[in-house]
Amino acid sequence: MVGKRIIAICQSGGEFESNAEGLLSYRGGDAHAMEIDDKMKFKDFKLEVAEMFSCNLGTLAIKYFLPGNKKTLISISNDKDLKCMLKFHNDSDTAEIYVMTEEIAAPDVSQMLGSRSSRTTLSEADVPVDASPSLVENIVGDVSKPDILLGADFDVVGDTNHDDAQTMVTSEMPISSEMPISGGLPLPISFTASYDEKHTKAAQQWQNNITGVGQRFNSVHEFREALRKYAIAHQFAFKYKKNDSHRVTVKCKAEGCQWRIHASRLSTTPLICIKKMNPTHTCEGSVLATGYQATRSWVASIIKEKLKVFPNYKPKDIVNDIKQEYGVQLNYFQAWRGKEIAKEQLQGSYKEAYSQLPLFCEKIMETNPGSLATFTTKEDSSFHRLFVSFHSCLYGFEQGCRPLLFLDSIFLKSKYQGSLLAATAADGDGGFFPVAFAIVDMESDDNWHWFLQQLKTALPMCRGLTIVADREKGLRESIAEIFQNEDVYHAYCLRYLSEQLLRDLNGQYSHEVKKLMVEDLRSAAHASMPEGFQRHVESIKSISVEAYNWVMQSEPVHWANAFFQGARYNHMTSDFGEQFYSWVSDAHELPITRMVDAIRNRIMELIYSRHTQSLEWLTPTLTPSMDERIRLTPSMEERLEQESLKIRTPPQVLILASNRFEFRGDTIETVDVENCDCSCRGWRLTGLPCFHAIAVIGCLNRELRDYCSRYFTIDSYRITYSQSVNPITSIDDTWQKDTSELAVTVTPPPTRRPPGRPTTKQVSAQDVGRRQLQCSRCKGTGHNKSTCKEFLLEC
């Protein structure tokens, strides 16, 4: 398969210009085009670019902009960077590449301010200074909400006299021509040293964020952000002397250094202006604390665009990338907190999302009439639970699906944890169909009871309904209580039943024995006749009388086909809607309103795609004149065909009554055509005629599909997916305003996930050197084959 190819428009020899908004544009120079794909190596790419512009490989720097971001240049320095660039431009046919050289000509220092020596670096490697500043100048990055500096040594004092002994100079300060230049700024000769050029290429774009006295900023937050990036670019640390909403005074953190800057608000305006600045560092260039200037908001501003493309961007990768690109050494928690802030900036605030719930529920029912969206809070106004069911789902289930619901749950790994409870159904083609879901603070008996109450409100006509669910978690009692006056049947989930059997057994059984008991339990459940059921439970009894007694006391009337009174269509477990739970797993990190909207969007796409697909279905075995209402969906046509193949020889069919027949083949069965029943019970269990019935219907020269369940027809399938889900009004400032006027206040639940990585189990001294227990079956550690839980998946 051919990978993604793009045309790289390589430009060199020009210069960047910045507009009032900080957006960059490239002017002048030469341009060449080349084709690149995901198979190209960085060294080959760099060599071809160097030959293209006759550049020195050792001084070549290659950069590009992220799509939609003309403020920050991204470096390409290895194979990973090149692949990321291709990934970012996946939706484009071209990508603009900017080729620069790291050699510098003597800059015009008459308008430049002093900087400290680059010897004070975040990297411990010593490499000769041979890099020039980036061609990108006067860039002020995106301003994030300011945060307290991580690990910062604040020294905030009262009002001081700024006309003190420290000399504050302007940009007109004379500069000695003998001073060496670093980053376009003069340095004392004694401070020249080396730094890791590779680690600071990306930070060079910030070297001119501070230009001197008279420079203005829109707010004090913007000034602090520019100062922070300036310090990172010039490799020095600073501390605040004054830091409030209208003035900022900062000095170099090195003891005795004369570098200092003061900015304050211009009268009658919100603008912040640099009033005084001593641009010269007199410190000895001692190594500063790693990551000192890297606040959470700064980290967030750096990784935000990449996080948008790679949602699973790991903190350890953030640490490595920022070290490589900016020379800043973060620790894991700085990267983790920065990622959390960036996620909130991209996805919205978790706290605000909870406060928007009242209006959000109103909008769901307003944009999708007939839907049900409701929530409850606890006494302290914290979130308790939210129920959502869209009209299109309720209509599709009631009008087109079998009266069969599957109840299950999934744990949410979001910031505030919780669980999602869901009710799914089976459509006419055997696919899952979402009906309703709820987000609750935890899975509990009370929350399941509440969910079922809302479900009954949403589905008032539920007679003949079968609910496949666990019998634990209060579901047995809740279903019996809420649907006590309805013709509703509770079918126990066989998976949960098997797990509970193994948990309750007191004896020590081997893996093989446990596997045999589970197989017999499932065979007993699938047996259509009481004789078959008894035969399989007797097999369990021969292994363990304790297990046999457990099975007989587990209410087989709720899980065995031989005794179950409802119609479960041979569905034995409640995890039918596995695809729905995968949707939730993809969205569980989002704030609650965005999570619900992401699920709504998936439901909308599912309904549209399946409805469109059904319009193309044809049944070649049927004549064009046949009524489409009796045509079956593709999977049901296939199952009917497979059942017909079981008729190996022409059977003997005898008439017993007007609509009752006797089938004589390998077995003798009685077929009641009028009531769609056969003594083998296969017809009643599946909704499709068994091969005994197929033979009888064929002898009567009747249309076979007239005797299939109406829920398996194409017509019912299209009814299931006939109603669309409408978008919900966007969450914007209007929502914020409307939310503030609501009488109901919703706050986040108290069950918040602790920050950082989950704690790992500590190994005690006596465990060191002890042989680790290993399973001989799955090769996992911490258990043996007799306690291995994987065998259930093999049964």
PDB file of C-alpha atoms in Angstrom, residues 18 31 56 91 93 181 189 194 260 271 294 296 301 408 419 500 530 552 556 611 635 680 687 725 774:
ATOM      1  CA  SER A  18       5.524  39.639  11.622  1.00  0.00           C
ATOM      2  CA  ALA A  31      11.942  28.133  -3.781  1.00  0.00           C
ATOM      3  CA  ASN A  56      26.572  23.294   4.440  1.00  0.00           C
ATOM      4  CA  ASP A  91      -5.037  16.529   4.698  1.00  0.00           C
ATOM      5  CA  ASP A  93      -1.071  17.969  -0.849  1.00  0.00           C
ATOM      6  CA  ILE A 181      27.448  38.340  20.615  1.00  0.00           C
ATOM      7  CA  ILE A 189      33.876  38.523  27.245  1.00  0.00           C
ATOM      8  CA  SER A 194      29.292  26.753  25.322  1.00  0.00           C
ATOM      9  CA  ARG A 260      17.009  43.864  35.922  1.00  0.00           C
ATOM     10  CA  LEU A 271      -1.173  48.418  28.323  1.00  0.00           C
ATOM     11  CA  ALA A 294       8.794  26.096  32.600  1.00  0.00           C
ATOM     12  CA  ARG A 296       2.408  24.635  33.435  1.00  0.00           C
ATOM     13  CA  SER A 301       1.243  26.457  25.031  1.00  0.00           C
ATOM     14  CA  ASP A 408     -24.066  -3.367  31.058  1.00  0.00           C
ATOM     15  CA  SER A 419     -19.261   4.788  35.455  1.00  0.00           C
ATOM     16  CA  GLN A 500     -19.897 -15.946  40.002  1.00  0.00           C
ATOM     17  CA  PRO A 530     -35.347 -29.922  29.839  1.00  0.00           C
ATOM     18  CA  MET A 552     -29.748 -25.673  40.668  1.00  0.00           C
ATOM     19  CA  PRO A 556     -32.396 -21.637  35.837  1.00  0.00           C
ATOM     20  CA  HIS A 611     -29.615   3.681   6.734  1.00  0.00           C
ATOM     21  CA  SER A 635     -27.118 -11.703   7.783  1.00  0.00           C
ATOM     22  CA  CYS A 680     -37.348 -28.818  18.824  1.00  0.00           C
ATOM     23  CA  GLY A 687     -37.244 -16.184  15.397  1.00  0.00           C
ATOM     24  CA  VAL A 725     -30.078  12.636  15.615  1.00  0.00           C
ATOM     25  CA  GLN A 774       4.192 -17.299  36.865  1.00  0.00           C
TER      26      GLN A 774
END
